[in-house]
mmCIF file of C-alpha atoms in Angstrom:
data_model
loop_
_atom_site.group_PDB
_atom_site.id
_atom_site.type_symbol
_atom_site.label_atom_id
_atom_site.label_comp_id
_atom_site.label_asym_id
_atom_site.label_seq_id
_atom_site.Cartn_x
_atom_site.Cartn_y
_atom_site.Cartn_z
ATOM 1 C CA TYR A 300 -3.173 -7.424 1.824
ATOM 2 C CA GLN A 301 -2.282 -10.233 0.915
ATOM 3 C CA VAL A 302 0.438 -10.010 3.659
ATOM 4 C CA ALA A 303 -1.370 -8.334 6.534
ATOM 5 C CA THR A 304 -3.738 -10.982 6.436
ATOM 6 C CA GLY A 305 -1.465 -13.794 6.284
ATOM 7 C CA ILE A 306 -1.974 -15.122 2.509
ATOM 8 C CA LEU A 307 1.139 -14.709 1.648
ATOM 9 C CA SER A 308 4.532 -13.556 3.002
ATOM 10 C CA GLU A 309 6.560 -9.994 2.676
ATOM 11 C CA GLY A 310 9.423 -12.089 0.761
ATOM 12 C CA GLU A 311 7.197 -13.024 -2.219
ATOM 13 C CA ILE A 312 6.058 -9.838 -2.521
ATOM 14 C CA ALA A 313 8.647 -7.953 -2.661
ATOM 15 C CA PRO A 314 11.791 -9.775 -3.039
ATOM 16 C CA PRO A 315 15.315 -8.179 -1.815
ATOM 17 C CA THR A 316 16.434 -6.254 -4.558
ATOM 18 C CA ARG A 317 19.372 -7.975 -4.694
ATOM 19 C CA GLU A 318 18.729 -10.976 -5.343
ATOM 20 C CA VAL A 319 17.017 -9.632 -8.097
ATOM 21 C CA LEU A 320 19.680 -8.011 -9.447
ATOM 22 C CA ALA A 321 21.963 -10.255 -8.318
ATOM 23 C CA LYS A 322 23.279 -11.188 -11.825
ATOM 24 C CA GLN A 323 23.732 -8.037 -13.647
ATOM 25 C CA ARG A 324 27.396 -7.239 -12.506
ATOM 26 C CA ASN A 325 26.981 -3.568 -13.108
ATOM 27 C CA ALA A 326 24.451 -3.119 -10.583
ATOM 28 C CA GLN A 327 25.503 -1.866 -6.997
ATOM 29 C CA ILE A 328 22.294 -1.912 -4.793
ATOM 30 C CA LEU A 329 22.549 0.679 -1.389
ATOM 31 C CA LEU A 330 20.834 0.302 1.833
ATOM 32 C CA GLY A 331 19.728 4.314 2.549
ATOM 33 C CA GLU A 332 16.958 6.537 2.335
ATOM 34 C CA VAL A 333 17.731 9.159 0.392
ATOM 35 C CA ASP A 334 15.896 12.706 2.389
ATOM 36 C CA GLN A 335 18.317 14.754 -0.451
ATOM 37 C CA ILE A 336 18.749 15.694 -4.657
ATOM 38 C CA ASP A 337 21.580 17.835 -5.343
ATOM 39 C CA LEU A 338 20.864 19.318 -8.755
ATOM 40 C CA GLU A 339 23.315 20.929 -9.392
ATOM 41 C CA ASN A 340 26.395 19.457 -8.326
ATOM 42 C CA ARG A 341 24.336 16.105 -9.210
ATOM 43 C CA THR A 342 24.495 14.373 -6.392
ATOM 44 C CA VAL A 343 22.621 11.531 -4.388
ATOM 45 C CA SER A 344 22.288 11.656 -0.188
ATOM 46 C CA HIS A 345 21.142 8.643 1.534
ATOM 47 C CA HIS A 346 21.515 7.920 5.156
ATOM 48 C CA ILE A 347 21.335 4.641 7.625
ATOM 49 C CA LEU A 348 21.014 3.867 11.877
ATOM 50 C CA GLY A 349 23.632 7.244 11.436
ATOM 51 C CA ARG A 350 26.271 7.325 8.257
ATOM 52 C CA ARG A 351 24.985 9.520 5.124
ATOM 53 C CA THR A 352 26.458 8.671 1.352
ATOM 54 C CA THR A 353 26.534 10.906 -1.286
ATOM 55 C CA THR A 354 27.136 9.668 -4.650
ATOM 56 C CA PRO A 355 27.350 11.105 -8.012
ATOM 57 C CA TYR A 356 25.238 10.373 -11.012
ATOM 58 C CA ASP A 357 25.374 10.889 -14.447
ATOM 59 C CA SER A 358 21.331 9.716 -15.551
ATOM 60 C CA LEU A 359 19.184 9.915 -12.664
ATOM 61 C CA ILE A 360 15.842 7.695 -12.451
ATOM 62 C CA VAL A 361 13.639 9.162 -9.389
ATOM 63 C CA ALA A 362 11.280 6.445 -8.864
ATOM 64 C CA ALA A 363 10.199 6.795 -5.271
ATOM 65 C CA GLY A 364 6.616 6.219 -4.454
ATOM 66 C CA ALA A 365 4.273 7.432 -2.301
ATOM 67 C CA GLY A 366 2.831 6.743 0.786
ATOM 68 C CA GLN A 367 -0.168 7.965 3.010
ATOM 69 C CA SER A 368 -2.348 11.023 2.847
ATOM 70 C CA TYR A 369 -3.800 11.654 5.667
ATOM 71 C CA PHE A 370 -5.201 15.128 4.956
ATOM 72 C CA GLY A 371 -3.615 16.797 7.190
ATOM 73 C CA HIS A 372 -3.546 14.754 10.162
ATOM 74 C CA ASP A 373 -0.767 12.719 10.552
ATOM 75 C CA HIS A 374 -1.123 11.564 13.803
ATOM 76 C CA PHE A 375 -4.155 9.661 12.522
ATOM 77 C CA ALA A 376 -1.303 7.571 11.168
ATOM 78 C CA ARG A 377 -0.011 6.134 15.399
ATOM 79 C CA TYR A 378 -4.049 3.828 15.326
ATOM 80 C CA ALA A 379 -4.596 3.604 11.726
ATOM 81 C CA PRO A 380 -1.542 2.317 10.120
ATOM 82 C CA GLY A 381 -1.694 2.569 5.758
ATOM 83 C CA MET A 382 -1.065 0.456 3.625
ATOM 84 C CA LYS A 383 1.972 1.371 2.040
ATOM 85 C CA SER A 384 5.223 -0.840 2.548
ATOM 86 C CA ILE A 385 5.854 -3.611 4.425
ATOM 87 C CA ASP A 386 6.039 -2.637 7.597
ATOM 88 C CA ASP A 387 2.341 -1.161 7.902
ATOM 89 C CA ALA A 388 1.552 -4.894 6.477
ATOM 90 C CA LEU A 389 2.908 -6.543 9.404
ATOM 91 C CA GLU A 390 1.947 -3.955 11.705
ATOM 92 C CA LEU A 391 -1.551 -4.548 10.426
ATOM 93 C CA ARG A 392 -1.135 -8.864 10.368
ATOM 94 C CA ALA A 393 -0.109 -8.602 14.006
ATOM 95 C CA ARG A 394 -3.156 -5.768 15.022
ATOM 96 C CA ILE A 395 -5.747 -7.665 12.752
ATOM 97 C CA PHE A 396 -4.945 -11.643 14.320
ATOM 98 C CA GLY A 397 -3.927 -10.039 17.498
ATOM 99 C CA ALA A 398 -7.770 -8.528 18.450
ATOM 100 C CA TYR A 399 -8.979 -12.304 17.635
ATOM 101 C CA GLU A 400 -5.792 -13.653 20.329
ATOM 102 C CA TYR A 401 -7.087 -10.383 23.065
ATOM 103 C CA ALA A 402 -10.957 -10.751 22.789
ATOM 104 C CA GLU A 403 -10.230 -14.759 23.424
ATOM 105 C CA VAL A 404 -9.127 -13.638 26.611
ATOM 106 C CA LEU A 405 -11.374 -11.742 27.991
ATOM 107 C CA ALA A 406 -14.453 -13.040 26.241
ATOM 108 C CA ALA A 407 -12.642 -15.882 28.523
ATOM 109 C CA LYS A 408 -13.423 -13.663 31.447
ATOM 110 C CA GLY A 409 -16.276 -12.510 30.863
ATOM 111 C CA GLU A 410 -15.448 -9.104 29.435
ATOM 112 C CA PRO A 411 -17.315 -7.120 26.808
ATOM 113 C CA VAL A 412 -15.145 -7.756 23.483
ATOM 114 C CA ASP A 413 -16.835 -5.469 20.558
ATOM 115 C CA HIS A 414 -13.864 -3.230 20.199
ATOM 116 C CA LEU A 415 -11.870 -5.901 19.167
ATOM 117 C CA MET A 416 -13.659 -7.445 16.628
ATOM 118 C CA THR A 417 -14.795 -4.329 14.694
ATOM 119 C CA PHE A 418 -12.654 -3.323 11.838
ATOM 120 C CA VAL A 419 -12.560 0.216 10.481
ATOM 121 C CA VAL A 420 -11.007 -0.030 6.446
ATOM 122 C CA VAL A 421 -11.044 3.624 5.968
ATOM 123 C CA GLY A 422 -10.801 3.870 2.117
ATOM 124 C CA ALA A 423 -13.540 2.548 -0.510
ATOM 125 C CA GLY A 424 -11.239 2.644 -3.393
ATOM 126 C CA PRO A 425 -9.032 -0.589 -4.507
ATOM 127 C CA THR A 426 -6.996 -1.771 -1.808
ATOM 128 C CA GLY A 427 -10.162 -0.745 0.685
ATOM 129 C CA VAL A 428 -12.208 -3.557 -0.645
ATOM 130 C CA GLU A 429 -9.614 -6.157 -1.288
ATOM 131 C CA MET A 430 -9.076 -4.861 2.569
ATOM 132 C CA ALA A 431 -12.217 -5.160 4.515
ATOM 133 C CA GLY A 432 -13.913 -8.868 1.707
ATOM 134 C CA GLN A 433 -10.001 -10.501 3.010
ATOM 135 C CA ILE A 434 -10.915 -9.474 6.609
ATOM 136 C CA ALA A 435 -14.452 -10.877 6.248
ATOM 137 C CA GLU A 436 -13.165 -14.071 4.746
ATOM 138 C CA LEU A 437 -10.927 -13.980 7.637
ATOM 139 C CA ALA A 438 -13.577 -13.699 9.855
ATOM 140 C CA HIS A 439 -16.698 -16.032 8.643
ATOM 141 C CA LYS A 440 -14.281 -18.683 7.174
ATOM 142 C CA THR A 441 -10.970 -19.377 8.379
ATOM 143 C CA LEU A 442 -10.940 -18.390 11.524
ATOM 144 C CA PRO A 443 -14.258 -20.261 13.142
ATOM 145 C CA SER A 444 -13.137 -23.159 14.218
ATOM 146 C CA ASN A 445 -9.996 -21.938 15.557
ATOM 147 C CA PHE A 446 -12.051 -20.144 19.394
ATOM 148 C CA ARG A 447 -13.761 -21.800 22.083
ATOM 149 C CA ALA A 448 -14.816 -17.795 23.721
ATOM 150 C CA ILE A 449 -15.735 -16.325 20.623
ATOM 151 C CA ASP A 450 -17.256 -17.154 17.775
ATOM 152 C CA THR A 451 -15.963 -14.818 14.836
ATOM 153 C CA ARG A 452 -18.264 -14.946 13.333
ATOM 154 C CA ASP A 453 -19.297 -11.927 15.329
ATOM 155 C CA SER A 454 -16.958 -9.768 13.885
ATOM 156 C CA LYS A 455 -18.589 -6.507 13.017
ATOM 157 C CA VAL A 456 -16.562 -5.427 9.562
ATOM 158 C CA ILE A 457 -17.611 -1.760 8.537
ATOM 159 C CA LEU A 458 -15.822 0.292 4.560
ATOM 160 C CA ILE A 459 -16.154 4.102 5.424
ATOM 161 C CA ASP A 460 -15.394 6.452 2.230
ATOM 162 C CA GLY A 461 -16.382 10.201 1.777
ATOM 163 C CA ALA A 462 -17.524 9.019 -2.138
ATOM 164 C CA ASP A 463 -20.421 8.413 -2.090
ATOM 165 C CA GLN A 464 -19.776 4.773 -4.508
ATOM 166 C CA VAL A 465 -17.780 1.640 -3.950
ATOM 167 C CA LEU A 466 -14.735 2.173 -6.139
ATOM 168 C CA PRO A 467 -15.140 5.926 -8.090
ATOM 169 C CA PRO A 468 -12.883 4.867 -11.278
ATOM 170 C CA PHE A 469 -14.803 1.415 -12.023
ATOM 171 C CA GLY A 470 -18.051 3.195 -13.129
ATOM 172 C CA GLU A 471 -21.384 3.050 -11.410
ATOM 173 C CA LYS A 472 -21.759 -0.320 -12.241
ATOM 174 C CA LEU A 473 -19.088 -2.352 -11.357
ATOM 175 C CA GLY A 474 -18.801 -0.388 -7.232
ATOM 176 C CA ARG A 475 -23.048 -0.852 -7.309
ATOM 177 C CA LYS A 476 -22.222 -4.558 -8.282
ATOM 178 C CA THR A 477 -19.241 -4.714 -5.807
ATOM 179 C CA GLN A 478 -21.283 -3.113 -2.688
ATOM 180 C CA GLN A 479 -23.573 -5.916 -3.038
ATOM 181 C CA ALA A 480 -20.868 -8.227 -3.049
ATOM 182 C CA LEU A 481 -19.287 -6.041 0.312
ATOM 183 C CA GLU A 482 -22.290 -6.725 1.786
ATOM 184 C CA LYS A 483 -23.224 -9.996 0.946
ATOM 185 C CA LEU A 484 -19.433 -11.061 3.062
ATOM 186 C CA GLY A 485 -21.276 -9.345 6.189
ATOM 187 C CA VAL A 486 -19.441 -5.814 5.246
ATOM 188 C CA GLU A 487 -21.089 -2.672 6.075
ATOM 189 C CA VAL A 488 -20.684 -0.144 4.161
ATOM 190 C CA ARG A 489 -20.658 3.363 5.050
ATOM 191 C CA LEU A 490 -20.428 6.318 1.826
ATOM 192 C CA ASP A 491 -20.911 9.766 1.797
ATOM 193 C CA THR A 492 -19.181 9.352 5.550
ATOM 194 C CA PHE A 493 -15.949 11.374 6.451
ATOM 195 C CA VAL A 494 -13.473 10.699 9.352
ATOM 196 C CA THR A 495 -12.492 13.328 11.736
ATOM 197 C CA ASP A 496 -10.516 11.712 14.644
ATOM 198 C CA VAL A 497 -9.001 8.778 15.102
ATOM 199 C CA ASP A 498 -7.583 7.818 18.662
ATOM 200 C CA GLU A 499 -6.840 4.210 20.321
ATOM 201 C CA ARG A 500 -10.192 3.403 21.025
ATOM 202 C CA GLY A 501 -11.871 3.598 18.071
ATOM 203 C CA LEU A 502 -12.428 7.222 15.196
ATOM 204 C CA THR A 503 -14.720 9.459 15.077
ATOM 205 C CA ILE A 504 -16.934 9.781 11.468
ATOM 206 C CA LYS A 505 -19.415 12.317 10.024
ATOM 207 C CA HIS A 506 -21.779 11.720 7.791
ATOM 208 C CA LYS A 507 -22.834 14.266 5.162
ATOM 209 C CA GLU A 508 -25.974 13.646 4.755
ATOM 210 C CA ASP A 509 -27.394 15.132 8.262
ATOM 211 C CA GLU A 510 -23.881 16.470 9.270
ATOM 212 C CA SER A 511 -24.881 14.286 12.604
ATOM 213 C CA THR A 512 -21.634 12.737 13.973
ATOM 214 C CA GLU A 513 -20.871 8.931 15.763
ATOM 215 C CA TYR A 514 -18.127 7.521 17.868
ATOM 216 C CA VAL A 515 -17.021 3.879 16.404
ATOM 217 C CA GLU A 516 -15.089 1.748 18.642
ATOM 218 C CA ALA A 517 -12.682 -0.318 16.672
ATOM 219 C CA VAL A 518 -9.246 -1.113 17.665
ATOM 220 C CA THR A 519 -8.491 -2.114 14.628
ATOM 221 C CA LYS A 520 -8.587 0.489 11.319
ATOM 222 C CA VAL A 521 -6.622 0.739 8.862
ATOM 223 C CA TRP A 522 -6.299 3.610 6.364
ATOM 224 C CA ALA A 523 -6.831 3.365 2.656
ATOM 225 C CA ALA A 524 -8.019 6.818 1.620
ATOM 226 C CA GLY A 525 -5.538 9.519 -0.512
ATOM 227 C CA VAL A 526 -2.122 8.858 -1.357
ATOM 228 C CA GLN A 527 1.192 11.704 -1.077
ATOM 229 C CA ALA A 528 3.801 11.438 -3.038
ATOM 230 C CA SER A 529 6.838 10.749 -2.207
ATOM 231 C CA PRO A 530 9.070 13.990 -0.592
ATOM 232 C CA LEU A 531 11.644 13.728 -1.971
ATOM 233 C CA THR A 532 9.001 16.613 -5.342
ATOM 234 C CA GLU A 533 9.251 18.581 -2.445
ATOM 235 C CA THR A 534 12.873 19.443 -2.936
ATOM 236 C CA LEU A 535 13.025 18.411 -6.121
ATOM 237 C CA ASN A 536 10.282 21.255 -6.894
ATOM 238 C CA LYS A 537 12.934 24.208 -5.024
ATOM 239 C CA GLN A 538 16.022 23.848 -7.635
ATOM 240 C CA THR A 539 12.883 23.633 -10.226
ATOM 241 C CA GLY A 540 10.587 25.901 -9.874
ATOM 242 C CA ALA A 541 8.342 22.692 -11.556
ATOM 243 C CA PRO A 542 4.784 22.393 -9.757
ATOM 244 C CA LEU A 543 3.240 20.579 -7.356
ATOM 245 C CA ASP A 544 0.087 18.921 -7.563
ATOM 246 C CA ARG A 545 -2.449 18.929 -4.560
ATOM 247 C CA ALA A 546 -0.896 15.351 -4.258
ATOM 248 C CA GLY A 547 2.412 16.122 -4.302
ATOM 249 C CA ARG A 548 3.570 14.847 -7.482
ATOM 250 C CA ILE A 549 6.320 17.351 -9.513
ATOM 251 C CA ALA A 550 5.159 18.366 -12.674
ATOM 252 C CA VAL A 551 7.698 16.363 -15.756
ATOM 253 C CA ASN A 552 8.032 16.834 -19.513
ATOM 254 C CA PRO A 553 6.425 14.729 -21.604
ATOM 255 C CA ASP A 554 9.846 12.332 -21.777
ATOM 256 C CA LEU A 555 9.076 12.500 -18.169
ATOM 257 C CA THR A 556 12.168 14.934 -17.714
ATOM 258 C CA LEU A 557 12.835 17.395 -15.116
ATOM 259 C CA PRO A 558 12.415 21.376 -16.961
ATOM 260 C CA GLY A 559 15.630 22.099 -17.272
ATOM 261 C CA HIS A 560 17.386 18.512 -16.640
ATOM 262 C CA PRO A 561 17.269 15.625 -19.062
ATOM 263 C CA GLU A 562 19.569 14.409 -16.714
ATOM 264 C CA VAL A 563 16.073 13.173 -15.074
ATOM 265 C CA PHE A 564 13.575 10.822 -14.721
ATOM 266 C CA VAL A 565 11.008 11.102 -12.247
ATOM 267 C CA VAL A 566 8.475 8.405 -12.800
ATOM 268 C CA GLY A 567 5.649 5.984 -11.386
ATOM 269 C CA ASP A 568 3.048 7.927 -8.881
ATOM 270 C CA MET A 569 5.978 10.825 -8.272
ATOM 271 C CA ILE A 570 4.489 13.192 -11.035
ATOM 272 C CA ASP A 571 1.734 15.139 -12.680
ATOM 273 C CA LEU A 572 1.332 14.504 -16.534
ATOM 274 C CA ASN A 573 -2.040 14.283 -18.858
ATOM 275 C CA ASN A 574 -4.204 13.275 -15.739
ATOM 276 C CA LEU A 575 -1.673 10.133 -15.169
ATOM 277 C CA PRO A 576 -3.355 7.899 -12.692
ATOM 278 C CA GLY A 577 -1.429 6.193 -10.406
ATOM 279 C CA VAL A 578 -0.801 2.316 -10.644
ATOM 280 C CA ALA A 579 1.171 -0.017 -10.714
ATOM 281 C CA GLN A 580 1.432 0.365 -14.513
ATOM 282 C CA VAL A 581 2.045 3.953 -15.225
ATOM 283 C CA ALA A 582 5.175 3.870 -13.250
ATOM 284 C CA ILE A 583 6.841 0.007 -15.286
ATOM 285 C CA GLN A 584 6.652 1.681 -18.008
ATOM 286 C CA GLY A 585 7.543 5.466 -17.596
ATOM 287 C CA ALA A 586 9.979 2.694 -15.392
ATOM 288 C CA ARG A 587 11.301 1.467 -19.353
ATOM 289 C CA TYR A 588 11.047 4.033 -20.965
ATOM 290 C CA ALA A 589 13.052 6.203 -18.990
ATOM 291 C CA SER A 590 15.580 2.893 -19.182
ATOM 292 C CA ARG A 591 15.634 3.328 -22.556
ATOM 293 C CA GLU A 592 16.042 6.902 -23.800
ATOM 294 C CA ILE A 593 18.605 6.653 -20.906
ATOM 295 C CA LYS A 594 20.241 3.346 -23.694
ATOM 296 C CA GLY A 595 19.633 5.300 -26.609
ATOM 297 C CA ARG A 596 21.623 8.312 -25.041
ATOM 298 C CA LEU A 597 24.544 6.270 -24.381
ATOM 299 C CA GLN A 598 24.436 4.805 -28.106
ATOM 300 C CA GLY A 599 23.801 7.935 -30.063
ATOM 301 C CA LYS A 600 20.439 6.901 -31.012
ATOM 302 C CA ALA A 601 17.373 9.972 -31.887
ATOM 303 C CA PRO A 602 15.175 10.359 -28.385
ATOM 304 C CA GLN A 603 12.240 8.512 -27.843
ATOM 305 C CA GLU A 604 8.550 9.961 -29.007
ATOM 306 C CA PRO A 605 6.721 11.631 -25.673
ATOM 307 C CA PHE A 606 6.042 9.176 -23.033
ATOM 308 C CA ALA A 607 2.398 7.265 -23.763
ATOM 309 C CA TYR A 608 1.178 5.490 -21.757
ATOM 310 C CA PHE A 609 -0.884 2.414 -22.485
ATOM 311 C CA ASP A 610 -3.851 1.860 -20.159
ATOM 312 C CA LYS A 611 -4.102 -2.014 -19.387
ATOM 313 C CA GLY A 612 -7.191 -1.694 -17.241
ATOM 314 C CA SER A 613 -8.182 -3.134 -13.345
ATOM 315 C CA MET A 614 -8.338 -4.664 -10.827
ATOM 316 C CA ALA A 615 -9.965 -5.246 -7.655
ATOM 317 C CA THR A 616 -11.547 -8.633 -6.011
ATOM 318 C CA ILE A 617 -13.934 -8.646 -3.047
ATOM 319 C CA SER A 618 -13.064 -11.810 -2.728
ATOM 320 C CA ARG A 619 -12.015 -15.633 -3.375
ATOM 321 C CA PHE A 620 -13.311 -15.994 -6.475
ATOM 322 C CA ASN A 621 -15.287 -13.133 -7.116
ATOM 323 C CA ALA A 622 -14.095 -9.872 -8.119
ATOM 324 C CA VAL A 623 -14.234 -6.647 -10.972
ATOM 325 C CA ALA A 624 -12.480 -6.043 -14.387
ATOM 326 C CA MET A 625 -12.032 -2.712 -16.560
ATOM 327 C CA VAL A 626 -10.786 -3.112 -20.013
ATOM 328 C CA GLY A 627 -10.800 -1.149 -21.907
ATOM 329 C CA LYS A 628 -15.236 -0.947 -22.942
ATOM 330 C CA MET A 629 -15.138 -4.692 -20.865
ATOM 331 C CA ARG A 630 -16.766 -4.114 -17.691
ATOM 332 C CA LEU A 631 -16.309 -7.936 -15.801
ATOM 333 C CA THR A 632 -17.348 -9.472 -12.815
ATOM 334 C CA GLY A 633 -17.127 -12.199 -10.850
ATOM 335 C CA LEU A 634 -15.393 -15.466 -11.620
ATOM 336 C CA LEU A 635 -13.492 -14.699 -14.749
ATOM 337 C CA ALA A 636 -12.859 -11.028 -13.761
ATOM 338 C CA TRP A 637 -10.659 -13.225 -10.772
ATOM 339 C CA LEU A 638 -8.785 -15.438 -12.454
ATOM 340 C CA MET A 639 -7.680 -12.883 -14.944
ATOM 341 C CA TRP A 640 -6.681 -10.879 -11.921
ATOM 342 C CA LEU A 641 -5.270 -13.334 -10.564
ATOM 343 C CA VAL A 642 -3.429 -14.963 -13.787
ATOM 344 C CA VAL A 643 -1.617 -11.055 -14.617
ATOM 345 C CA HIS A 644 -1.213 -11.434 -10.671
ATOM 346 C CA LEU A 645 1.403 -13.991 -11.801
ATOM 347 C CA VAL A 646 2.524 -12.168 -14.227
ATOM 348 C CA TYR A 647 3.533 -9.527 -12.801
ATOM 349 C CA MET A 648 5.483 -11.095 -9.862
ATOM 350 C CA THR A 649 9.218 -11.115 -9.727
ATOM 351 C CA GLY A 650 10.778 -14.062 -9.880
ATOM 352 C CA PHE A 651 9.498 -17.689 -11.141
ATOM 353 C CA LYS A 652 10.282 -19.134 -7.571
ATOM 354 C CA ASN A 653 7.906 -16.749 -5.703
ATOM 355 C CA GLN A 654 4.768 -16.466 -8.801
ATOM 356 C CA VAL A 655 5.619 -20.621 -7.258
ATOM 357 C CA THR A 656 5.052 -20.384 -4.126
ATOM 358 C CA ALA A 657 1.759 -17.716 -4.787
ATOM 359 C CA LEU A 658 0.523 -19.734 -6.626
ATOM 360 C CA PHE A 659 0.195 -22.820 -3.570
ATOM 361 C CA ARG A 660 -0.381 -20.137 -1.184
ATOM 362 C CA TRP A 661 -3.214 -18.718 -3.090
ATOM 363 C CA ALA A 662 -4.322 -22.486 -3.737
ATOM 364 C CA VAL A 663 -4.485 -23.045 0.207
ATOM 365 C CA THR A 664 -5.961 -19.938 0.519
ATOM 366 C CA PHE A 665 -8.635 -20.345 -1.440
ATOM 367 C CA ILE A 666 -9.710 -23.549 -1.966
ATOM 368 C CA GLY A 667 -8.470 -24.704 1.600
ATOM 369 C CA ASN A 668 -9.510 -21.426 3.687
ATOM 370 C CA ASP A 669 -7.294 -21.159 5.181
ATOM 371 C CA ARG A 670 -3.635 -19.120 5.633
ATOM 372 C CA SER A 671 -0.226 -20.009 5.720
ATOM 373 C CA GLU A 672 0.744 -16.364 7.398
ATOM 374 C CA ARG A 673 -0.627 -16.066 10.877
ATOM 375 C CA ALA A 674 2.610 -15.505 13.324
ATOM 376 C CA VAL A 675 2.312 -12.230 14.944
ATOM 377 C CA THR A 676 4.598 -11.069 17.595
ATOM 378 C CA MET A 677 3.831 -8.056 20.041
ATOM 379 C CA GLN A 678 7.246 -6.064 18.733
ATOM 380 C CA GLN A 679 5.310 -6.075 15.232
ATOM 381 C CA ILE A 680 2.264 -4.016 16.471
ATOM 382 C CA PHE A 681 4.802 -1.758 19.238
ATOM 383 C CA ALA A 682 7.698 -1.363 16.951
ATOM 384 C CA ARG A 683 7.629 1.299 15.185
ATOM 385 C CA GLU A 684 5.932 3.772 18.026
ATOM 386 C CA ALA A 685 8.724 2.899 20.286
ATOM 387 C CA ILE A 686 10.898 4.544 16.950
ATOM 388 C CA ASN A 687 8.852 7.211 16.708
ATOM 389 C CA ARG A 688 8.988 7.666 19.854
ATOM 390 C CA LEU A 689 13.443 7.891 20.023
ATOM 391 C CA GLN A 690 14.693 10.955 19.615
ATOM 392 C CA SER A 691 17.116 9.901 16.141
ATOM 393 C CA GLY A 692 15.111 6.717 15.167
ATOM 394 C CA PRO A 693 16.755 3.874 14.983
ATOM 395 C CA ALA A 694 20.385 5.719 15.699
ATOM 396 C CA SER A 695 20.094 6.247 18.871
ATOM 397 C CA LEU A 696 20.252 2.261 19.590
ATOM 398 C CA ILE A 697 23.596 2.394 18.010
ATOM 399 C CA ALA A 698 25.433 5.856 17.607
ATOM 400 C CA THR A 699 27.533 6.731 20.580
ATOM 401 C CA GLU A 700 30.404 9.350 21.396
ATOM 402 C CA GLU A 701 33.107 7.577 20.157
ATOM 403 C CA SER A 702 31.455 6.548 16.426
ATOM 404 C CA PRO A 703 29.974 9.320 15.627
ATOM 405 C CA PRO A 704 27.635 9.917 12.017
ATOM 406 C CA ASP A 705 29.693 9.761 9.034
ATOM 407 C CA ASP A 706 29.417 13.118 7.247
#
């Protein structure tokens, strides 16, 4: 969401893996999308621009994460991007800032702009709360002096969720305080409300209480509701019989290995084990556990104890200088929780260079009410749709009869 709302650049939150591992001489990075894992022959297959590569392995860690879930309505993604990739964040940034630019043009001609200045965020979990809060801050604090024909403070930011409270995992008290803080920012919170349809101009919602429906005009929609594990769990399920849960996560052994395949570890958002949450710390701790186990096997050491997740707590920002945190039995709100969030995110950011840059950009944003990353292009908005229309994706642009895809 910090990329989507112009706080940080994409390179600061996702530095190139090749750069991160540049000094690790025994590590090779291959770019491509993995679509097949052959457990019997111990190979991984991936492709890029029509070229396929197969790589053998002795030990394998599968950490493909999760994507956005539209609960069986995948066509919603065309009009309401999720928040699971750099492409998503850049597209949303272009849609948000682009909506204001287009509204300025139409308002100068006397045309209505309410549909352009209404922003809907679906999902009141941490991502949805943070996104709604940042859009509200953009509208009320960052952008008002930038436009002449429109007043960005007239924007409407709507947060929608089917649950009966904001931030359900954080408990009723923190959820209530978060909702109050969002409403103070100008966010309209609609709970017990479900999205039934999405189109280019807006979305249709259904109210749980009276089963009534309503159409909300909003060109810019953000989908932050639900996750679905990587499709790779399906191929692993077919080969091992390990069951999948409703989110597509695969059941693993207590040591994070696949049943019948001790050489294959699965970590992060892809696993169904002991009701572990889909949060970053589960992935980080699981990856470290799997790495230690592989290293121990090479050294002839005894296996480790089963994986045990240490819950370090959960945090969510609402706006600048305001957050909520749940650490053990502690429940924190306001400035103290926000400072904790700041420190934790800075510590876990990859690379000293990115930490320093992020700290500077945060200072610019949170103290000066400015955003450093506001450059947007039409390509960011429409590239995904254009690629989807190609029969073979990007490969359609380069593959020729003279240079067929490799086997």
